[in-house]
Amino acid sequence: MLLPKLAKNGSFLRFVILYVCLFIVFLPNFILTDNLKYSLAKNSQLNSPEKLKAVERRPRRRQFYYELIDKELRDYREEEDDEDDLTEEEIKNFKRRKMKSSRSGREAFGHSEYLLPENFRSLHRKDIPVTYRLHDDLLRYYRKGTRPVTHPSKIINVSMSVFLYQIIKLDAVKNTISLSGSFEMYWQDEFLQWEPDTYEGATEIFLASTDIWIPEFSLYYSVNFNDAVKLQSNNDVRVNFTGHVRYWIPFSTESLCSMDVKFFPFDIQRCTLLLGSWAHSNDSIKYSLYSKNLSLIDFYDNQEWQLDLKESHITSDGFLYDYLDPPLFWEMIVIDLVVSRQRFYYVFNLVIPSAMITFVAVVGFHTPSSSGKNRHEAN
């Protein structure tokens, strides 16, 4: 009795049509397997315009290389006295060798478009630019995490020069000194050596500092923890064919400095900066001074503090840590800076006005109180 009523009202028919539509929509998800879905999706990607264009370009590029190799083969045959001397096996080896050199040349530049038709001459390794070949040969088996020495007992001598640019400020409350400058470091890397004749007379090359070993160099007693851990920059390094490495590090740092302002504004402050390695002792890395004088070529004067050139100096010193087992000796660079406060500003704006006010107050205090009464009577 219920079905005829539903059919008569039309609700049953709409109910059946709805279920049929839902069944048609969700049927492929129940019937198709995962492999079939993957194959359909893959075919749809292959049929995209970008994929079709890439597939069309690939045979043309391959055909281009085949034509070039055939041309070189004809030229090679013309150079021979008898063109029948080449057997089928020799021809196959010739083509295989050419195709291998073409792939190595393209891979050296990181993309397949490196050999353009207008720039094509041959597919030998010698046609790769000398800087690319030298860079690839030097860093192919290089390990920047280990010291560049052939024997673990060898000591790396690191020479350095210190350039001071500016004393930014001295903070008496925090007992700190802020300054900027740069370091130049020199050392010998035994794994970065080559024969210039092999690379068309190239005697120098610039390498990224992130690709080679860099001496660990830190500023002790630094306020900023990042400066205390390591001083490094992203600048390139200059490498000579003998393995001589030159590295330039700019810095702007804040270091601890014990200040005494008892004689302000006639005070003189002495700050000592220690630089060296946290991990490597003197038996692995030894720091020394390339120039024993503090370079002030690009120094900018501070309006409040004046650097004492006679008392300021830089030395190379070491400290023995005898509490270690075994005792170790650490080589460090010691920079002693002696600065005096610029007195004129404070004398003219603070000392003289204060002295005048004090003098007037003292004179007024000793003036007789009757002097004012006599002046009124005279009037």
mmCIF file of C-alpha atoms in Angstrom:
data_model
loop_
_atom_site.group_PDB
_atom_site.id
_atom_site.type_symbol
_atom_site.label_atom_id
_atom_site.label_comp_id
_atom_site.label_asym_id
_atom_site.label_seq_id
_atom_site.Cartn_x
_atom_site.Cartn_y
_atom_site.Cartn_z
ATOM 1 C CA MET A 1 0.000 0.000 0.000
ATOM 2 C CA LEU A 2 2.963 2.350 0.715
ATOM 3 C CA LEU A 3 4.736 1.976 -2.665
ATOM 4 C CA PRO A 4 1.683 2.862 -4.818
ATOM 5 C CA LYS A 5 1.130 5.938 -2.675
ATOM 6 C CA LEU A 6 4.799 7.056 -3.062
ATOM 7 C CA ALA A 7 4.674 6.375 -6.785
ATOM 8 C CA LYS A 8 1.428 8.228 -7.072
ATOM 9 C CA ASN A 9 2.824 11.264 -5.237
ATOM 10 C CA GLY A 10 6.032 11.269 -7.288
ATOM 11 C CA SER A 11 8.323 11.084 -4.219
ATOM 12 C CA PHE A 12 9.399 7.545 -4.953
ATOM 13 C CA LEU A 13 10.427 8.423 -8.495
ATOM 14 C CA ARG A 14 12.524 11.357 -7.343
ATOM 15 C CA PHE A 15 14.093 9.155 -4.683
ATOM 16 C CA VAL A 16 15.131 6.528 -7.271
ATOM 17 C CA ILE A 17 16.559 9.163 -9.660
ATOM 18 C CA LEU A 18 18.666 10.655 -6.846
ATOM 19 C CA TYR A 19 20.176 7.298 -5.918
ATOM 20 C CA VAL A 20 20.927 6.465 -9.557
ATOM 21 C CA CYS A 21 22.787 9.777 -10.001
ATOM 22 C CA LEU A 22 24.833 9.217 -6.848
ATOM 23 C CA PHE A 23 25.669 5.684 -7.970
ATOM 24 C CA ILE A 24 26.899 6.932 -11.365
ATOM 25 C CA VAL A 25 29.073 9.646 -9.771
ATOM 26 C CA PHE A 26 30.797 7.435 -7.185
ATOM 27 C CA LEU A 27 30.969 4.236 -9.258
ATOM 28 C CA PRO A 28 34.519 4.863 -10.665
ATOM 29 C CA ASN A 29 35.964 5.274 -7.157
ATOM 30 C CA PHE A 30 34.682 1.814 -6.188
ATOM 31 C CA ILE A 31 35.523 0.014 -9.425
ATOM 32 C CA LEU A 32 38.891 1.513 -10.498
ATOM 33 C CA THR A 33 41.998 0.136 -8.809
ATOM 34 C CA ASP A 34 44.875 2.272 -7.616
ATOM 35 C CA ASN A 35 47.120 1.218 -10.515
ATOM 36 C CA LEU A 36 44.423 2.078 -13.041
ATOM 37 C CA LYS A 37 43.880 5.493 -11.440
ATOM 38 C CA TYR A 38 47.638 6.166 -11.514
ATOM 39 C CA SER A 39 47.900 5.180 -15.180
ATOM 40 C CA LEU A 40 45.003 7.440 -16.122
ATOM 41 C CA ALA A 41 46.502 10.378 -14.228
ATOM 42 C CA LYS A 42 49.902 9.738 -15.807
ATOM 43 C CA ASN A 43 48.405 9.661 -19.293
ATOM 44 C CA SER A 44 46.611 12.950 -18.655
ATOM 45 C CA GLN A 45 49.914 14.554 -17.618
ATOM 46 C CA LEU A 46 51.722 13.207 -20.671
ATOM 47 C CA ASN A 47 49.031 14.613 -22.915
ATOM 48 C CA SER A 48 49.476 18.136 -21.532
ATOM 49 C CA PRO A 49 50.829 20.747 -24.015
ATOM 50 C CA GLU A 50 54.031 21.288 -21.999
ATOM 51 C CA LYS A 51 54.858 17.573 -21.942
ATOM 52 C CA LEU A 52 54.108 17.170 -25.630
ATOM 53 C CA LYS A 53 56.422 20.060 -26.510
ATOM 54 C CA ALA A 54 59.213 18.595 -24.355
ATOM 55 C CA VAL A 55 58.807 15.198 -26.004
ATOM 56 C CA GLU A 56 58.919 16.816 -29.442
ATOM 57 C CA ARG A 57 62.113 18.748 -28.626
ATOM 58 C CA ARG A 58 63.956 15.720 -27.272
ATOM 59 C CA PRO A 59 64.354 13.803 -30.570
ATOM 60 C CA ARG A 60 65.397 16.987 -32.373
ATOM 61 C CA ARG A 61 68.125 17.662 -29.813
ATOM 62 C CA ARG A 62 69.328 14.070 -29.978
ATOM 63 C CA GLN A 63 69.305 14.174 -33.778
ATOM 64 C CA PHE A 64 71.342 17.372 -33.646
ATOM 65 C CA TYR A 65 74.105 15.660 -31.655
ATOM 66 C CA TYR A 66 74.055 12.646 -33.985
ATOM 67 C CA GLU A 67 74.528 14.894 -37.014
ATOM 68 C CA LEU A 68 77.450 16.662 -35.343
ATOM 69 C CA ILE A 69 79.126 13.378 -34.481
ATOM 70 C CA ASP A 70 78.681 12.121 -38.049
ATOM 71 C CA LYS A 71 80.262 15.333 -39.310
ATOM 72 C CA GLU A 72 83.263 14.875 -37.009
ATOM 73 C CA LEU A 73 83.537 11.276 -38.153
ATOM 74 C CA ARG A 74 83.695 12.401 -41.786
ATOM 75 C CA ASP A 75 86.351 14.986 -40.918
ATOM 76 C CA TYR A 76 88.310 12.346 -39.055
ATOM 77 C CA ARG A 77 88.166 10.020 -42.051
ATOM 78 C CA GLU A 78 89.377 12.764 -44.373
ATOM 79 C CA GLU A 79 92.433 13.268 -42.178
ATOM 80 C CA GLU A 80 93.362 9.587 -42.542
ATOM 81 C CA ASP A 81 95.302 8.364 -45.557
ATOM 82 C CA ASP A 82 92.947 5.503 -46.202
ATOM 83 C CA GLU A 83 89.314 5.857 -45.121
ATOM 84 C CA ASP A 84 88.835 2.086 -45.216
ATOM 85 C CA ASP A 85 91.124 1.652 -42.207
ATOM 86 C CA LEU A 86 88.230 2.318 -39.817
ATOM 87 C CA THR A 87 86.287 -0.778 -38.951
ATOM 88 C CA GLU A 88 82.715 -0.890 -37.736
ATOM 89 C CA GLU A 89 83.905 -1.436 -34.185
ATOM 90 C CA GLU A 90 86.163 1.626 -34.349
ATOM 91 C CA ILE A 91 83.279 3.727 -35.667
ATOM 92 C CA LYS A 92 81.052 2.594 -32.768
ATOM 93 C CA ASN A 93 83.783 3.410 -30.250
ATOM 94 C CA PHE A 94 84.280 6.819 -31.852
ATOM 95 C CA LYS A 95 80.568 7.670 -31.576
ATOM 96 C CA ARG A 96 80.327 6.299 -28.052
ATOM 97 C CA ARG A 97 83.315 8.392 -26.969
ATOM 98 C CA LYS A 98 81.829 11.534 -28.509
ATOM 99 C CA MET A 99 78.434 11.036 -26.889
ATOM 100 C CA LYS A 100 80.064 10.447 -23.500
ATOM 101 C CA SER A 101 82.100 13.655 -23.791
ATOM 102 C CA SER A 102 78.969 15.587 -24.760
ATOM 103 C CA ARG A 103 77.118 14.358 -21.678
ATOM 104 C CA SER A 104 80.037 15.216 -19.377
ATOM 105 C CA GLY A 105 80.230 18.697 -20.867
ATOM 106 C CA ARG A 106 76.530 19.334 -20.363
ATOM 107 C CA GLU A 107 76.584 17.964 -16.815
ATOM 108 C CA ALA A 108 79.545 20.200 -15.933
ATOM 109 C CA PHE A 109 77.345 23.236 -16.516
ATOM 110 C CA GLY A 110 74.317 21.733 -14.777
ATOM 111 C CA HIS A 111 71.915 21.841 -17.759
ATOM 112 C CA SER A 112 71.523 20.287 -21.177
ATOM 113 C CA GLU A 113 71.450 23.577 -23.098
ATOM 114 C CA TYR A 114 75.136 24.323 -22.485
ATOM 115 C CA LEU A 115 76.211 23.238 -25.982
ATOM 116 C CA LEU A 116 74.443 25.617 -28.322
ATOM 117 C CA PRO A 117 74.656 25.155 -32.101
ATOM 118 C CA GLU A 118 76.390 28.474 -32.680
ATOM 119 C CA ASN A 119 78.986 27.796 -29.960
ATOM 120 C CA PHE A 120 79.583 24.143 -30.790
ATOM 121 C CA ARG A 121 83.079 23.079 -31.816
ATOM 122 C CA SER A 122 83.708 19.749 -30.150
ATOM 123 C CA LEU A 123 82.512 17.793 -27.160
ATOM 124 C CA HIS A 124 85.834 17.268 -25.396
ATOM 125 C CA ARG A 125 86.564 18.159 -21.769
ATOM 126 C CA LYS A 126 89.135 20.702 -22.901
ATOM 127 C CA ASP A 127 86.320 22.880 -24.296
ATOM 128 C CA ILE A 128 84.877 23.474 -20.815
ATOM 129 C CA PRO A 129 86.138 26.861 -19.467
ATOM 130 C CA VAL A 130 89.295 26.524 -17.413
ATOM 131 C CA THR A 131 87.731 28.092 -14.307
ATOM 132 C CA TYR A 132 84.973 25.458 -14.295
ATOM 133 C CA ARG A 133 87.449 22.617 -14.718
ATOM 134 C CA LEU A 134 89.752 23.968 -12.009
ATOM 135 C CA HIS A 135 86.880 24.519 -9.580
ATOM 136 C CA ASP A 136 85.529 21.026 -10.221
ATOM 137 C CA ASP A 137 88.927 19.345 -9.837
ATOM 138 C CA LEU A 138 89.779 21.160 -6.599
ATOM 139 C CA LEU A 139 86.487 20.516 -4.809
ATOM 140 C CA ARG A 140 85.530 17.091 -6.185
ATOM 141 C CA TYR A 141 86.960 15.181 -3.208
ATOM 142 C CA TYR A 142 87.427 18.125 -0.827
ATOM 143 C CA ARG A 143 86.178 17.805 2.774
ATOM 144 C CA LYS A 144 85.745 21.176 4.457
ATOM 145 C CA GLY A 145 85.083 19.631 7.872
ATOM 146 C CA THR A 146 88.674 18.414 8.354
ATOM 147 C CA ARG A 147 91.959 20.292 8.582
ATOM 148 C CA PRO A 148 93.670 20.447 5.145
ATOM 149 C CA VAL A 149 96.871 18.618 6.080
ATOM 150 C CA THR A 150 98.304 15.370 4.780
ATOM 151 C CA HIS A 151 99.241 14.213 8.284
ATOM 152 C CA PRO A 152 97.254 14.769 11.514
ATOM 153 C CA SER A 153 100.344 15.924 13.430
ATOM 154 C CA LYS A 154 100.978 18.880 11.116
ATOM 155 C CA ILE A 155 100.276 22.354 12.485
ATOM 156 C CA ILE A 156 98.465 24.960 10.394
ATOM 157 C CA ASN A 157 100.043 28.391 10.798
ATOM 158 C CA VAL A 158 97.459 31.150 10.449
ATOM 159 C CA SER A 159 98.850 34.662 9.999
ATOM 160 C CA MET A 160 96.596 37.655 10.386
ATOM 161 C CA SER A 161 96.474 41.421 10.132
ATOM 162 C CA VAL A 162 94.068 43.600 12.123
ATOM 163 C CA PHE A 163 92.481 46.746 10.672
ATOM 164 C CA LEU A 164 90.604 49.083 13.015
ATOM 165 C CA TYR A 165 87.943 51.318 11.446
ATOM 166 C CA GLN A 166 86.188 53.045 14.329
ATOM 167 C CA ILE A 167 85.622 53.045 18.061
ATOM 168 C CA ILE A 168 81.857 53.341 18.079
ATOM 169 C CA LYS A 169 81.201 53.879 21.781
ATOM 170 C CA LEU A 170 82.139 52.989 25.351
ATOM 171 C CA ASP A 171 79.341 52.210 27.772
ATOM 172 C CA ALA A 172 80.284 52.866 31.402
ATOM 173 C CA VAL A 173 77.078 51.301 32.724
ATOM 174 C CA LYS A 174 77.459 48.005 30.838
ATOM 175 C CA ASN A 175 81.297 48.060 30.893
ATOM 176 C CA THR A 176 81.518 47.415 27.153
ATOM 177 C CA ILE A 177 83.315 48.786 24.111
ATOM 178 C CA SER A 178 81.833 48.730 20.598
ATOM 179 C CA LEU A 179 84.135 48.884 17.592
ATOM 180 C CA SER A 180 84.350 47.904 13.929
ATOM 181 C CA GLY A 181 87.189 46.710 11.729
ATOM 182 C CA SER A 182 88.384 43.733 9.729
ATOM 183 C CA PHE A 183 90.787 40.809 9.842
ATOM 184 C CA GLU A 184 92.915 39.429 7.039
ATOM 185 C CA MET A 185 93.914 35.799 7.464
ATOM 186 C CA TYR A 186 96.487 33.758 5.547
ATOM 187 C CA TRP A 187 97.179 30.028 5.719
ATOM 188 C CA GLN A 188 98.362 27.098 3.615
ATOM 189 C CA ASP A 189 95.862 24.551 2.292
ATOM 190 C CA GLU A 190 97.625 21.428 1.038
ATOM 191 C CA PHE A 191 94.523 20.228 -0.822
ATOM 192 C CA LEU A 192 94.109 23.378 -2.944
ATOM 193 C CA GLN A 193 97.210 23.095 -5.115
ATOM 194 C CA TRP A 194 97.538 22.633 -8.880
ATOM 195 C CA GLU A 195 99.926 22.969 -11.795
ATOM 196 C CA PRO A 196 99.252 26.194 -13.760
ATOM 197 C CA ASP A 197 100.376 24.596 -17.042
ATOM 198 C CA THR A 198 97.538 22.076 -16.765
ATOM 199 C CA TYR A 199 94.961 24.869 -16.568
ATOM 200 C CA GLU A 200 96.158 27.278 -19.257
ATOM 201 C CA GLY A 201 98.454 29.174 -16.893
ATOM 202 C CA ALA A 202 95.794 29.946 -14.254
ATOM 203 C CA THR A 203 97.591 30.846 -11.010
ATOM 204 C CA GLU A 204 94.665 32.066 -8.865
ATOM 205 C CA ILE A 205 91.016 31.291 -8.332
ATOM 206 C CA PHE A 206 88.246 32.657 -6.115
ATOM 207 C CA LEU A 207 86.273 30.097 -4.114
ATOM 208 C CA ALA A 208 83.282 30.444 -1.815
ATOM 209 C CA SER A 209 84.296 30.431 1.840
ATOM 210 C CA THR A 210 81.450 28.005 2.536
ATOM 211 C CA ASP A 211 83.045 25.373 0.269
ATOM 212 C CA ILE A 212 86.481 25.089 1.906
ATOM 213 C CA TRP A 213 87.993 24.731 5.358
ATOM 214 C CA ILE A 214 88.144 27.993 7.336
ATOM 215 C CA PRO A 215 90.091 28.354 10.623
ATOM 216 C CA GLU A 216 87.901 28.645 13.673
ATOM 217 C CA PHE A 217 88.346 32.183 14.952
ATOM 218 C CA SER A 218 86.441 33.703 17.869
ATOM 219 C CA LEU A 219 86.318 36.845 19.963
ATOM 220 C CA TYR A 220 86.496 35.979 23.648
ATOM 221 C CA TYR A 221 84.513 37.974 26.225
ATOM 222 C CA SER A 222 82.057 39.135 23.597
ATOM 223 C CA VAL A 223 78.659 40.469 24.641
ATOM 224 C CA ASN A 224 76.960 38.934 21.615
ATOM 225 C CA PHE A 225 77.030 35.141 21.760
ATOM 226 C CA ASN A 226 77.120 34.812 17.956
ATOM 227 C CA ASP A 227 80.369 36.800 17.845
ATOM 228 C CA ALA A 228 81.816 34.710 20.649
ATOM 229 C CA VAL A 229 81.143 31.447 18.840
ATOM 230 C CA LYS A 230 82.730 32.259 15.508
ATOM 231 C CA LEU A 231 83.843 35.160 13.336
ATOM 232 C CA GLN A 232 83.146 34.347 9.700
ATOM 233 C CA SER A 233 81.828 36.052 6.603
ATOM 234 C CA ASN A 234 80.377 34.918 3.296
ATOM 235 C CA ASN A 235 83.131 36.611 1.291
ATOM 236 C CA ASP A 236 85.051 34.641 -1.301
ATOM 237 C CA VAL A 237 88.604 33.517 -0.605
ATOM 238 C CA ARG A 238 91.567 34.026 -2.939
ATOM 239 C CA VAL A 239 93.526 30.820 -3.528
ATOM 240 C CA ASN A 240 96.974 30.641 -5.135
ATOM 241 C CA PHE A 241 98.187 27.590 -7.068
ATOM 242 C CA THR A 242 100.653 26.900 -4.224
ATOM 243 C CA GLY A 243 97.741 26.497 -1.784
ATOM 244 C CA HIS A 244 98.123 29.922 -0.176
ATOM 245 C CA VAL A 245 94.664 31.112 0.971
ATOM 246 C CA ARG A 246 93.698 34.709 1.752
ATOM 247 C CA TYR A 247 90.492 35.410 3.678
ATOM 248 C CA TRP A 248 89.021 38.788 4.662
ATOM 249 C CA ILE A 249 86.591 39.121 7.600
ATOM 250 C CA PRO A 250 84.802 42.398 8.408
ATOM 251 C CA PHE A 251 83.389 42.710 11.906
ATOM 252 C CA SER A 252 81.368 45.007 14.145
ATOM 253 C CA THR A 253 81.285 43.744 17.689
ATOM 254 C CA GLU A 254 80.786 44.635 21.333
ATOM 255 C CA SER A 255 83.250 43.316 23.888
ATOM 256 C CA LEU A 256 83.560 43.531 27.654
ATOM 257 C CA CYS A 257 85.816 46.297 28.982
ATOM 258 C CA SER A 258 86.303 47.207 32.626
ATOM 259 C CA MET A 259 85.923 50.993 32.927
ATOM 260 C CA ASP A 260 86.970 53.400 35.683
ATOM 261 C CA VAL A 261 85.286 56.834 35.578
ATOM 262 C CA LYS A 262 86.720 58.096 38.855
ATOM 263 C CA PHE A 263 88.542 60.984 37.157
ATOM 264 C CA PHE A 264 85.776 61.944 34.718
ATOM 265 C CA PRO A 265 86.158 63.797 32.347
ATOM 266 C CA PHE A 266 89.920 63.277 32.506
ATOM 267 C CA ASP A 267 89.669 59.480 32.594
ATOM 268 C CA ILE A 268 91.705 57.040 30.483
ATOM 269 C CA GLN A 269 90.325 53.594 29.685
ATOM 270 C CA ARG A 270 92.238 50.453 28.737
ATOM 271 C CA CYS A 271 90.399 47.635 26.930
ATOM 272 C CA THR A 272 91.863 44.232 26.055
ATOM 273 C CA LEU A 273 90.442 42.027 23.305
ATOM 274 C CA LEU A 274 91.378 38.345 23.043
ATOM 275 C CA LEU A 275 90.939 36.452 19.774
ATOM 276 C CA GLY A 276 91.596 32.815 19.046
ATOM 277 C CA SER A 277 90.115 29.362 18.718
ATOM 278 C CA TRP A 278 87.770 27.667 21.148
ATOM 279 C CA ALA A 279 88.542 24.083 20.119
ATOM 280 C CA HIS A 280 91.991 23.981 18.475
ATOM 281 C CA SER A 281 95.025 24.317 20.695
ATOM 282 C CA ASN A 282 98.548 25.212 19.627
ATOM 283 C CA ASP A 283 99.293 21.676 18.455
ATOM 284 C CA SER A 284 96.779 21.938 15.584
ATOM 285 C CA ILE A 285 96.350 25.658 14.737
ATOM 286 C CA LYS A 286 98.866 28.360 15.593
ATOM 287 C CA TYR A 287 97.893 32.015 15.234
ATOM 288 C CA SER A 288 100.529 34.651 14.563
ATOM 289 C CA LEU A 289 100.672 38.262 13.380
ATOM 290 C CA TYR A 290 101.405 39.018 9.749
ATOM 291 C CA SER A 291 101.811 42.673 10.700
ATOM 292 C CA LYS A 292 102.782 43.554 14.268
ATOM 293 C CA ASN A 293 101.221 47.006 14.045
ATOM 294 C CA LEU A 294 97.553 47.845 14.368
ATOM 295 C CA SER A 295 96.526 49.183 10.958
ATOM 296 C CA LEU A 296 94.713 52.546 11.132
ATOM 297 C CA ILE A 297 94.642 53.369 7.420
ATOM 298 C CA ASP A 298 90.843 53.697 7.315
ATOM 299 C CA PHE A 299 90.351 54.785 10.920
ATOM 300 C CA TYR A 300 87.604 57.325 11.738
ATOM 301 C CA ASP A 301 87.997 59.435 14.875
ATOM 302 C CA ASN A 302 85.387 59.323 17.585
ATOM 303 C CA GLN A 303 83.959 62.632 18.835
ATOM 304 C CA GLU A 304 84.082 61.506 22.457
ATOM 305 C CA TRP A 305 87.095 59.193 22.666
ATOM 306 C CA GLN A 306 90.622 59.529 21.316
ATOM 307 C CA LEU A 307 92.827 56.509 20.602
ATOM 308 C CA ASP A 308 96.303 56.639 22.141
ATOM 309 C CA LEU A 309 98.576 55.378 19.361
ATOM 310 C CA LYS A 310 101.659 55.102 21.581
ATOM 311 C CA GLU A 311 100.027 52.925 24.213
ATOM 312 C CA SER A 312 97.774 50.820 21.963
ATOM 313 C CA HIS A 313 99.387 47.735 20.467
ATOM 314 C CA ILE A 314 98.704 44.219 19.218
ATOM 315 C CA THR A 315 100.642 41.104 20.209
ATOM 316 C CA SER A 316 100.572 37.353 19.801
ATOM 317 C CA ASP A 317 100.554 35.555 23.115
ATOM 318 C CA GLY A 318 99.620 32.186 24.525
ATOM 319 C CA PHE A 319 98.107 30.747 27.652
ATOM 320 C CA LEU A 320 98.851 27.375 29.219
ATOM 321 C CA TYR A 321 95.862 25.496 30.607
ATOM 322 C CA ASP A 322 97.646 23.182 33.012
ATOM 323 C CA TYR A 323 94.442 21.857 34.590
ATOM 324 C CA LEU A 324 93.747 19.873 31.406
ATOM 325 C CA ASP A 325 95.056 16.354 30.925
ATOM 326 C CA PRO A 326 97.379 16.660 29.095
ATOM 327 C CA PRO A 327 98.058 20.404 29.531
ATOM 328 C CA LEU A 328 97.381 22.381 26.355
ATOM 329 C CA PHE A 329 98.749 25.686 25.115
ATOM 330 C CA TRP A 330 96.397 28.094 23.311
ATOM 331 C CA GLU A 331 97.806 30.750 20.992
ATOM 332 C CA MET A 332 95.830 34.009 20.989
ATOM 333 C CA ILE A 333 95.868 37.458 19.448
ATOM 334 C CA VAL A 334 95.846 40.187 22.132
ATOM 335 C CA ILE A 335 94.685 43.694 21.201
ATOM 336 C CA ASP A 336 95.275 46.408 23.831
ATOM 337 C CA LEU A 337 93.382 49.631 23.169
ATOM 338 C CA VAL A 338 94.036 52.730 25.282
ATOM 339 C CA VAL A 339 91.530 55.556 24.823
ATOM 340 C CA SER A 340 91.206 58.908 26.554
ATOM 341 C CA ARG A 341 88.100 61.033 26.731
ATOM 342 C CA GLN A 342 87.921 64.176 24.588
ATOM 343 C CA ARG A 343 88.205 66.820 27.354
ATOM 344 C CA PHE A 344 87.419 70.078 25.562
ATOM 345 C CA TYR A 345 83.690 69.456 25.227
ATOM 346 C CA TYR A 346 83.232 68.620 28.895
ATOM 347 C CA VAL A 347 85.598 71.352 30.106
ATOM 348 C CA PHE A 348 83.891 74.053 28.042
ATOM 349 C CA ASN A 349 80.303 72.923 28.655
ATOM 350 C CA LEU A 350 80.528 71.413 32.116
ATOM 351 C CA VAL A 351 83.670 72.272 34.079
ATOM 352 C CA ILE A 352 83.902 76.014 33.323
ATOM 353 C CA PRO A 353 80.190 76.785 33.908
ATOM 354 C CA SER A 354 80.226 74.741 37.109
ATOM 355 C CA ALA A 355 83.356 76.543 38.303
ATOM 356 C CA MET A 356 81.844 79.959 37.578
ATOM 357 C CA ILE A 357 78.636 79.125 39.401
ATOM 358 C CA THR A 358 80.629 77.804 42.336
ATOM 359 C CA PHE A 359 82.815 80.933 42.402
ATOM 360 C CA VAL A 360 79.797 83.258 42.385
ATOM 361 C CA ALA A 361 78.157 81.252 45.153
ATOM 362 C CA VAL A 362 81.281 81.350 47.313
ATOM 363 C CA VAL A 363 81.814 85.088 46.765
ATOM 364 C CA GLY A 364 78.181 85.795 47.518
ATOM 365 C CA PHE A 365 78.369 83.737 50.675
ATOM 366 C CA HIS A 366 81.352 85.784 51.984
ATOM 367 C CA THR A 367 79.867 89.184 51.049
ATOM 368 C CA PRO A 368 78.946 91.215 54.248
ATOM 369 C CA SER A 369 75.236 91.486 54.797
ATOM 370 C CA SER A 370 75.558 95.265 55.649
ATOM 371 C CA SER A 371 76.814 96.152 52.167
ATOM 372 C CA GLY A 372 73.288 96.200 50.818
ATOM 373 C CA LYS A 373 72.025 98.491 53.658
ATOM 374 C CA ASN A 374 74.777 101.066 53.073
ATOM 375 C CA ARG A 375 73.922 101.178 49.392
ATOM 376 C CA HIS A 376 70.277 101.985 50.170
ATOM 377 C CA GLU A 377 71.304 104.795 52.571
ATOM 378 C CA ALA A 378 73.572 106.332 49.929
ATOM 379 C CA ASN A 379 70.648 106.488 47.537
#
